[in-house]
Amino acid sequence: MKLEVRNLSFSFRCREVLRDVSFSAERGEFLSVVGPNGAGKSTLFRCILGIYSDYTGRIAVDGDEIRSLSRRQLADRIAYIPQIHRPTFGYSVLDTVLMGTTHHLSPFTQPKARQITQAEQAMEWLGVAHLANRNFAHLSGGEQQLVLVARAIAQQADILVMDEPTSALDYGNQLRVLQRVRQLADKGYTVLLSTHNPQHALTFSHRVLALSDGRVAAWGKADQALTEELIQLLYQVKVDFLETEEGRIIVPRKGVGLS
Amino acid sequence: MAKTKIWLCRYSESRRGKFFEIVLLILLAVLFLFSFVLGRYDVPLKEVVHILLGRWFPITPTWTPNMETVVLNVRLPRILLACLVGACLSAAGATYQSVFQNPMAAPDILGASSGACFGAALAILLGLGSYYITIFAFGSSLTTVGMVCLIGQRMRGNPITGMLLAGIMIGSLFNAGTSYLKLVADPTDELPAITYWLMGSLSGAKMRDVSLAAVPMLIGLVPLLLLRWRINVLTLEEEEARAIGVDTRRLRLAVIASATVITAASVAASGMIGWVGLVIPHLCRRLVGNNFCHLLPCSILFGAIFLLLADNISRNLLATEIPIGILTAFVGAPFLLYLLTRKEHIL
């Protein structure tokens, strides 16, 4: 599905958080959203998820403005994968994933064989099927994040919105989760993922959207949009780009930006 | 439906849930019958069964009319009320815990009990009969929670925190009101009546009390049972739950309203019986996990068993009856300490 954002502006308590943001993401595209803390990444995602609806401009999924869609219709198209956090009540992994199927059910019914098949498929895709009976709260961070991705897959929406999914993970799990996400994009999902690590954006995503102070600082192909100048602008640090066999690597300069 | 069951059998939690539901149901049935035998007036179990069946089937009486009066007019309403109140308080506690994402939530978290106490105290002060005490307590309890919800919605920030804060404040306001009513009450008869009511007791329950309480209880329990899968989604963060396609505001309101109706009906029928709504859901979480599909039925059954057991002790342990609210606190407070000191925090 195609996600299109046109001239999006949003103010929160009289402060303009997003200003004139425009971009789009095609089917099968992995779009990384980068920018410093407070640049408006989370706010942008909340607008796309329909949490904030008093924005100006247009957010459209396959041509339909999302404000005209009901909660259920929106859940049919866009799934959200939050940062992992300690849940108040730990559910089994199966139940956690099954929750993603809720919008297929009428309010008074419980998941049936069809939903369970859906959840099992999603768990198998993400390689977490063997954890089905475990308590979500007792899993490692990497496993939890994959389970949350599986829940989004069980939701059967084509657009995945991920708010800094790797920020609470160790080095290995960060790469493993991003690898999986890239595979999902290759399978046809549209992925919107915010990250604090420009290297991740460069290595895994097709395109990059850079936000600075609520405005679009750059939007384009990952290897073209991410430049030394952009990183200087976003984070006030000086870096070099090294070409290697494994791709382009971002290396901070010594005594970086501390002056 | 049958296919679903086969699928679910592959998952341990679902199997455990089913198992405990059946075990608790059998336990409740046994305890229910056994409770008729307890008491100062001796009625053998065989006669109890005959008397109960005799209401629907033509059985030639082998029992005395006294036995029938004791079983049908004294013990039956009290046993039924104990089951209903226990089931409702426990169900309401489990619901509030999930809705407010707070393991320490109990049925009185939104001021339902404080409101009911104030209403009951007011009715006693006005010299009204037991029927009106119940009605006043019920109405005042619903009004209190309504106020809490209205004020909580207007608060800035997280709607859940707003409601909890409003609950604490309005609750203490009504507690102060009850204290004032106690102050101006006649110390020879009104004050003791208020004090005993506040302690919580099922003594003197009549069939009319049971039917008066049962209607709102069913009105509240049925939606909770129907919505029990969706209530799981409410335990997620607000954004996650909405992205999953749930209208959290409407669902939360419906669930809180149902839980409040059953809490108000319970408190109005029996006074303050604390701890059931906190302790029993936690025990059930240990047994069957946090999935509300199993947690709610188990909490209902376990709550009924627990309160019936407590009431049996309350009316038989000593010559004078111990108010059941005191007994449940004796069990509940140590359990809370255990919960707080346990190493593993996530339930």
PDB file of C-alpha atoms in Angstrom, chain A residues 28-242:
ATOM      1  CA  GLY A  28       7.646  -2.696  -0.406  1.00  0.00           C
ATOM      2  CA  GLU A  29       9.626   0.317   0.651  1.00  0.00           C
ATOM      3  CA  PHE A  30      11.639   0.575   3.860  1.00  0.00           C
ATOM      4  CA  LEU A  31      11.709   4.226   4.907  1.00  0.00           C
ATOM      5  CA  SER A  32      13.864   5.249   7.858  1.00  0.00           C
ATOM      6  CA  VAL A  33      12.997   8.390   9.746  1.00  0.00           C
ATOM      7  CA  VAL A  34      16.002  10.044  11.386  1.00  0.00           C
ATOM      8  CA  GLY A  35      16.464  13.219  13.355  1.00  0.00           C
ATOM      9  CA  PRO A  36      17.570  14.384  16.788  1.00  0.00           C
ATOM     10  CA  ASN A  37      15.447  14.056  19.929  1.00  0.00           C
ATOM     11  CA  GLY A  38      12.430  16.330  19.731  1.00  0.00           C
ATOM     12  CA  ALA A  39      12.560  16.651  15.942  1.00  0.00           C
ATOM     13  CA  GLY A  40       8.990  15.410  15.673  1.00  0.00           C
ATOM     14  CA  LYS A  41       9.455  11.753  14.718  1.00  0.00           C
ATOM     15  CA  SER A  42       7.081  10.359  17.337  1.00  0.00           C
ATOM     16  CA  THR A  43       4.540  13.099  16.658  1.00  0.00           C
ATOM     17  CA  LEU A  44       4.640  12.291  12.944  1.00  0.00           C
ATOM     18  CA  PHE A  45       3.956   8.633  13.764  1.00  0.00           C
ATOM     19  CA  ARG A  46       1.093   9.520  16.093  1.00  0.00           C
ATOM     20  CA  CYS A  47      -0.513  11.529  13.304  1.00  0.00           C
ATOM     21  CA  ILE A  48      -0.136   8.623  10.887  1.00  0.00           C
ATOM     22  CA  LEU A  49      -1.603   6.213  13.460  1.00  0.00           C
ATOM     23  CA  GLY A  50      -4.626   8.438  13.920  1.00  0.00           C
ATOM     24  CA  ILE A  51      -3.858   9.230  17.567  1.00  0.00           C
ATOM     25  CA  TYR A  52      -3.626  12.953  16.782  1.00  0.00           C
ATOM     26  CA  SER A  53      -6.262  13.972  14.289  1.00  0.00           C
ATOM     27  CA  ASP A  54      -6.246  17.766  14.476  1.00  0.00           C
ATOM     28  CA  TYR A  55      -3.394  18.238  12.009  1.00  0.00           C
ATOM     29  CA  THR A  56      -3.565  20.265   8.827  1.00  0.00           C
ATOM     30  CA  GLY A  57      -2.556  18.756   5.520  1.00  0.00           C
ATOM     31  CA  ARG A  58      -3.218  15.295   4.262  1.00  0.00           C
ATOM     32  CA  ILE A  59      -2.243  11.777   5.265  1.00  0.00           C
ATOM     33  CA  ALA A  60      -3.522   9.220   2.786  1.00  0.00           C
ATOM     34  CA  VAL A  61      -3.307   5.452   2.495  1.00  0.00           C
ATOM     35  CA  ASP A  62      -3.920   4.331  -1.080  1.00  0.00           C
ATOM     36  CA  GLY A  63      -5.663   7.638  -1.690  1.00  0.00           C
ATOM     37  CA  ASP A  64      -7.962   7.538   1.395  1.00  0.00           C
ATOM     38  CA  GLU A  65      -7.460  10.280   3.949  1.00  0.00           C
ATOM     39  CA  ILE A  66      -6.967   8.456   7.245  1.00  0.00           C
ATOM     40  CA  ARG A  67      -9.301  10.751   9.171  1.00  0.00           C
ATOM     41  CA  SER A  68     -12.161   9.432   7.070  1.00  0.00           C
ATOM     42  CA  LEU A  69     -11.399   5.846   8.142  1.00  0.00           C
ATOM     43  CA  SER A  70     -12.765   4.183  11.264  1.00  0.00           C
ATOM     44  CA  ARG A  71     -10.411   2.705  13.884  1.00  0.00           C
ATOM     45  CA  ARG A  72     -10.989  -0.758  12.468  1.00  0.00           C
ATOM     46  CA  GLN A  73     -10.430   0.290   8.878  1.00  0.00           C
ATOM     47  CA  LEU A  74      -7.231   2.030   9.899  1.00  0.00           C
ATOM     48  CA  ALA A  75      -6.076  -1.080  11.777  1.00  0.00           C
ATOM     49  CA  ASP A  76      -6.668  -3.019   8.550  1.00  0.00           C
ATOM     50  CA  ARG A  77      -4.037  -0.875   6.837  1.00  0.00           C
ATOM     51  CA  ILE A  78      -1.554   0.373   9.407  1.00  0.00           C
ATOM     52  CA  ALA A  79       0.019  -1.608  12.252  1.00  0.00           C
ATOM     53  CA  TYR A  80       2.137  -0.123  15.009  1.00  0.00           C
ATOM     54  CA  ILE A  81       5.170  -1.696  16.605  1.00  0.00           C
ATOM     55  CA  PRO A  82       6.171   0.151  19.770  1.00  0.00           C
ATOM     56  CA  GLN A  83       9.427   0.142  21.632  1.00  0.00           C
ATOM     57  CA  ILE A  84       9.571  -2.781  23.997  1.00  0.00           C
ATOM     58  CA  HIS A  85       8.609  -1.925  27.538  1.00  0.00           C
ATOM     59  CA  ARG A  86       7.926  -3.897  30.662  1.00  0.00           C
ATOM     60  CA  PRO A  87       4.261  -4.883  30.499  1.00  0.00           C
ATOM     61  CA  THR A  88       2.089  -4.585  33.609  1.00  0.00           C
ATOM     62  CA  PHE A  89       0.584  -8.000  33.026  1.00  0.00           C
ATOM     63  CA  GLY A  90       2.584 -10.563  31.079  1.00  0.00           C
ATOM     64  CA  TYR A  91       0.597 -12.529  28.524  1.00  0.00           C
ATOM     65  CA  SER A  92       1.720 -15.673  26.763  1.00  0.00           C
ATOM     66  CA  VAL A  93       3.400 -15.019  23.430  1.00  0.00           C
ATOM     67  CA  LEU A  94       0.460 -16.591  21.601  1.00  0.00           C
ATOM     68  CA  ASP A  95      -2.026 -14.281  23.326  1.00  0.00           C
ATOM     69  CA  THR A  96       0.194 -11.275  22.661  1.00  0.00           C
ATOM     70  CA  VAL A  97       0.302 -12.053  18.955  1.00  0.00           C
ATOM     71  CA  LEU A  98      -3.414 -12.919  18.885  1.00  0.00           C
ATOM     72  CA  MET A  99      -4.229  -9.425  20.148  1.00  0.00           C
ATOM     73  CA  GLY A 100      -3.193  -8.172  16.711  1.00  0.00           C
ATOM     74  CA  THR A 101      -6.158 -10.001  15.188  1.00  0.00           C
ATOM     75  CA  THR A 102      -8.697  -8.225  17.396  1.00  0.00           C
ATOM     76  CA  HIS A 103      -9.973  -5.895  14.689  1.00  0.00           C
ATOM     77  CA  HIS A 104     -11.078  -8.909  12.615  1.00  0.00           C
ATOM     78  CA  LEU A 105     -13.415  -9.933  15.431  1.00  0.00           C
ATOM     79  CA  SER A 106     -16.729  -8.458  16.410  1.00  0.00           C
ATOM     80  CA  PRO A 107     -16.627  -6.939  19.918  1.00  0.00           C
ATOM     81  CA  PHE A 108     -18.278  -9.880  21.683  1.00  0.00           C
ATOM     82  CA  THR A 109     -16.259 -12.730  20.186  1.00  0.00           C
ATOM     83  CA  GLN A 110     -12.977 -14.368  21.015  1.00  0.00           C
ATOM     84  CA  PRO A 111     -10.202 -15.487  18.673  1.00  0.00           C
ATOM     85  CA  LYS A 112     -11.158 -18.584  16.718  1.00  0.00           C
ATOM     86  CA  ALA A 113      -9.205 -21.174  14.747  1.00  0.00           C
ATOM     87  CA  ARG A 114      -8.720 -18.731  11.876  1.00  0.00           C
ATOM     88  CA  GLN A 115      -7.139 -16.097  14.076  1.00  0.00           C
ATOM     89  CA  ILE A 116      -4.962 -18.700  15.737  1.00  0.00           C
ATOM     90  CA  THR A 117      -3.707 -19.861  12.330  1.00  0.00           C
ATOM     91  CA  GLN A 118      -2.977 -16.246  11.463  1.00  0.00           C
ATOM     92  CA  ALA A 119      -1.021 -15.796  14.692  1.00  0.00           C
ATOM     93  CA  GLU A 120       0.889 -19.049  14.174  1.00  0.00           C
ATOM     94  CA  GLN A 121       1.856 -18.015  10.664  1.00  0.00           C
ATOM     95  CA  ALA A 122       3.077 -14.649  11.888  1.00  0.00           C
ATOM     96  CA  MET A 123       5.096 -16.276  14.677  1.00  0.00           C
ATOM     97  CA  GLU A 124       6.674 -18.702  12.214  1.00  0.00           C
ATOM     98  CA  TRP A 125       7.644 -15.881   9.856  1.00  0.00           C
ATOM     99  CA  LEU A 126       9.430 -14.086  12.632  1.00  0.00           C
ATOM    100  CA  GLY A 127      10.980 -17.248  14.012  1.00  0.00           C
ATOM    101  CA  VAL A 128       9.281 -17.029  17.387  1.00  0.00           C
ATOM    102  CA  ALA A 129       6.825 -19.942  17.046  1.00  0.00           C
ATOM    103  CA  HIS A 130       8.781 -22.007  19.587  1.00  0.00           C
ATOM    104  CA  LEU A 131       8.081 -19.310  22.193  1.00  0.00           C
ATOM    105  CA  ALA A 132       4.270 -19.523  21.828  1.00  0.00           C
ATOM    106  CA  ASN A 133       3.684 -20.842  25.352  1.00  0.00           C
ATOM    107  CA  ARG A 134       6.245 -18.623  27.079  1.00  0.00           C
ATOM    108  CA  ASN A 135       5.324 -15.547  29.072  1.00  0.00           C
ATOM    109  CA  PHE A 136       6.083 -12.409  27.058  1.00  0.00           C
ATOM    110  CA  ALA A 137       7.446 -10.667  30.148  1.00  0.00           C
ATOM    111  CA  HIS A 138      10.129 -13.344  30.604  1.00  0.00           C
ATOM    112  CA  LEU A 139      11.596 -13.088  27.099  1.00  0.00           C
ATOM    113  CA  SER A 140      14.795 -11.276  26.152  1.00  0.00           C
ATOM    114  CA  GLY A 141      14.506  -7.839  24.597  1.00  0.00           C
ATOM    115  CA  GLY A 142      15.235  -9.100  21.100  1.00  0.00           C
ATOM    116  CA  GLU A 143      12.619 -11.846  21.362  1.00  0.00           C
ATOM    117  CA  GLN A 144      10.051  -9.393  22.730  1.00  0.00           C
ATOM    118  CA  GLN A 145      10.614  -7.034  19.826  1.00  0.00           C
ATOM    119  CA  LEU A 146      10.194  -9.863  17.320  1.00  0.00           C
ATOM    120  CA  VAL A 147       6.974 -10.931  19.047  1.00  0.00           C
ATOM    121  CA  LEU A 148       5.648  -7.383  18.719  1.00  0.00           C
ATOM    122  CA  VAL A 149       6.526  -7.475  15.023  1.00  0.00           C
ATOM    123  CA  ALA A 150       4.682 -10.798  14.774  1.00  0.00           C
ATOM    124  CA  ARG A 151       1.655  -9.161  16.378  1.00  0.00           C
ATOM    125  CA  ALA A 152       1.733  -6.476  13.684  1.00  0.00           C
ATOM    126  CA  ILE A 153       1.992  -9.155  10.988  1.00  0.00           C
ATOM    127  CA  ALA A 154      -0.985 -11.011  12.506  1.00  0.00           C
ATOM    128  CA  GLN A 155      -2.890  -7.764  12.202  1.00  0.00           C
ATOM    129  CA  GLN A 156      -2.536  -8.191   8.417  1.00  0.00           C
ATOM    130  CA  ALA A 157      -1.977  -4.515   7.721  1.00  0.00           C
ATOM    131  CA  ASP A 158       0.369  -3.617   4.888  1.00  0.00           C
ATOM    132  CA  ILE A 159       2.009  -0.605   6.468  1.00  0.00           C
ATOM    133  CA  LEU A 160       4.204  -1.122   9.539  1.00  0.00           C
ATOM    134  CA  VAL A 161       5.057   1.855  11.696  1.00  0.00           C
ATOM    135  CA  MET A 162       7.930   1.215  14.108  1.00  0.00           C
ATOM    136  CA  ASP A 163       8.972   3.775  16.694  1.00  0.00           C
ATOM    137  CA  GLU A 164      12.643   3.222  17.514  1.00  0.00           C
ATOM    138  CA  PRO A 165      12.301  -0.549  17.721  1.00  0.00           C
ATOM    139  CA  THR A 166      16.009  -1.074  18.284  1.00  0.00           C
ATOM    140  CA  SER A 167      16.740   1.474  20.978  1.00  0.00           C
ATOM    141  CA  ALA A 168      16.361  -0.957  23.886  1.00  0.00           C
ATOM    142  CA  LEU A 169      18.217  -3.833  22.245  1.00  0.00           C
ATOM    143  CA  ASP A 170      21.819  -5.009  22.353  1.00  0.00           C
ATOM    144  CA  TYR A 171      24.052  -4.782  19.282  1.00  0.00           C
ATOM    145  CA  GLY A 172      23.306  -8.249  17.938  1.00  0.00           C
ATOM    146  CA  ASN A 173      19.559  -8.030  18.457  1.00  0.00           C
ATOM    147  CA  GLN A 174      19.434  -4.616  16.801  1.00  0.00           C
ATOM    148  CA  LEU A 175      20.908  -6.087  13.636  1.00  0.00           C
ATOM    149  CA  ARG A 176      18.774  -9.219  13.756  1.00  0.00           C
ATOM    150  CA  VAL A 177      15.543  -7.255  14.182  1.00  0.00           C
ATOM    151  CA  LEU A 178      16.459  -4.841  11.378  1.00  0.00           C
ATOM    152  CA  GLN A 179      17.344  -7.758   9.116  1.00  0.00           C
ATOM    153  CA  ARG A 180      13.892  -9.215   9.705  1.00  0.00           C
ATOM    154  CA  VAL A 181      12.254  -5.882   9.058  1.00  0.00           C
ATOM    155  CA  ARG A 182      14.142  -5.558   5.795  1.00  0.00           C
ATOM    156  CA  GLN A 183      12.895  -9.029   4.797  1.00  0.00           C
ATOM    157  CA  LEU A 184       9.342  -7.889   5.504  1.00  0.00           C
ATOM    158  CA  ALA A 185       9.825  -4.895   3.229  1.00  0.00           C
ATOM    159  CA  ASP A 186      11.151  -7.226   0.539  1.00  0.00           C
ATOM    160  CA  LYS A 187       7.968  -9.283   0.948  1.00  0.00           C
ATOM    161  CA  GLY A 188       5.882  -6.217   0.127  1.00  0.00           C
ATOM    162  CA  TYR A 189       5.252  -4.471   3.438  1.00  0.00           C
ATOM    163  CA  THR A 190       5.674  -0.723   3.582  1.00  0.00           C
ATOM    164  CA  VAL A 191       7.873   0.006   6.589  1.00  0.00           C
ATOM    165  CA  LEU A 192       8.247   3.309   8.407  1.00  0.00           C
ATOM    166  CA  LEU A 193      10.908   3.052  11.075  1.00  0.00           C
ATOM    167  CA  SER A 194      12.451   5.728  13.231  1.00  0.00           C
ATOM    168  CA  THR A 195      16.001   5.228  14.420  1.00  0.00           C
ATOM    169  CA  HIS A 196      18.728   7.078  16.244  1.00  0.00           C
ATOM    170  CA  ASN A 197      21.454   5.320  14.318  1.00  0.00           C
ATOM    171  CA  PRO A 198      22.048   6.730  10.821  1.00  0.00           C
ATOM    172  CA  GLN A 199      24.177   3.691  10.025  1.00  0.00           C
ATOM    173  CA  HIS A 200      21.092   1.495  10.399  1.00  0.00           C
ATOM    174  CA  ALA A 201      19.172   3.760   8.066  1.00  0.00           C
ATOM    175  CA  LEU A 202      21.989   3.588   5.547  1.00  0.00           C
ATOM    176  CA  THR A 203      22.490  -0.162   5.739  1.00  0.00           C
ATOM    177  CA  PHE A 204      18.936  -1.441   5.874  1.00  0.00           C
ATOM    178  CA  SER A 205      16.511   1.044   4.369  1.00  0.00           C
ATOM    179  CA  HIS A 206      15.662   2.079   0.849  1.00  0.00           C
ATOM    180  CA  ARG A 207      14.906   5.671   1.621  1.00  0.00           C
ATOM    181  CA  VAL A 208      15.501   8.133   4.417  1.00  0.00           C
ATOM    182  CA  LEU A 209      13.384  10.949   5.752  1.00  0.00           C
ATOM    183  CA  ALA A 210      15.344  13.368   7.926  1.00  0.00           C
ATOM    184  CA  LEU A 211      13.438  15.647  10.273  1.00  0.00           C
ATOM    185  CA  SER A 212      14.954  18.650  11.971  1.00  0.00           C
ATOM    186  CA  ASP A 213      12.898  20.899  14.182  1.00  0.00           C
ATOM    187  CA  GLY A 214       9.660  19.625  12.698  1.00  0.00           C
ATOM    188  CA  ARG A 215      10.676  20.179   9.079  1.00  0.00           C
ATOM    189  CA  VAL A 216      11.945  17.871   6.412  1.00  0.00           C
ATOM    190  CA  ALA A 217      15.706  18.287   6.215  1.00  0.00           C
ATOM    191  CA  ALA A 218      16.140  15.615   3.588  1.00  0.00           C
ATOM    192  CA  TRP A 219      14.112  12.941   1.851  1.00  0.00           C
ATOM    193  CA  GLY A 220      15.455  10.562  -0.730  1.00  0.00           C
ATOM    194  CA  LYS A 221      17.372   7.369  -1.434  1.00  0.00           C
ATOM    195  CA  ALA A 222      19.335   6.349   1.632  1.00  0.00           C
ATOM    196  CA  ASP A 223      22.790   6.583   0.065  1.00  0.00           C
ATOM    197  CA  GLN A 224      22.020   9.924  -1.553  1.00  0.00           C
ATOM    198  CA  ALA A 225      20.128  11.634   1.273  1.00  0.00           C
ATOM    199  CA  LEU A 226      22.510  10.716   4.063  1.00  0.00           C
ATOM    200  CA  THR A 227      25.521  12.968   3.691  1.00  0.00           C
ATOM    201  CA  GLU A 228      28.182  14.399   5.948  1.00  0.00           C
ATOM    202  CA  GLU A 229      26.414  17.745   5.786  1.00  0.00           C
ATOM    203  CA  LEU A 230      23.064  16.254   6.792  1.00  0.00           C
ATOM    204  CA  ILE A 231      24.518  14.521   9.825  1.00  0.00           C
ATOM    205  CA  GLN A 232      26.320  17.708  10.799  1.00  0.00           C
ATOM    206  CA  LEU A 233      22.994  19.538  10.525  1.00  0.00           C
ATOM    207  CA  LEU A 234      20.973  16.958  12.468  1.00  0.00           C
ATOM    208  CA  TYR A 235      23.360  15.964  15.225  1.00  0.00           C
ATOM    209  CA  GLN A 236      26.141  18.604  15.210  1.00  0.00           C
ATOM    210  CA  VAL A 237      28.855  16.000  14.813  1.00  0.00           C
ATOM    211  CA  LYS A 238      31.416  15.577  12.076  1.00  0.00           C
ATOM    212  CA  VAL A 239      31.606  12.207  10.360  1.00  0.00           C
ATOM    213  CA  ASP A 240      33.265  10.590   7.376  1.00  0.00           C
ATOM    214  CA  PHE A 241      31.753   8.051   5.028  1.00  0.00           C
ATOM    215  CA  LEU A 242      33.965   5.077   4.216  1.00  0.00           C
TER     216      LEU A 242
END
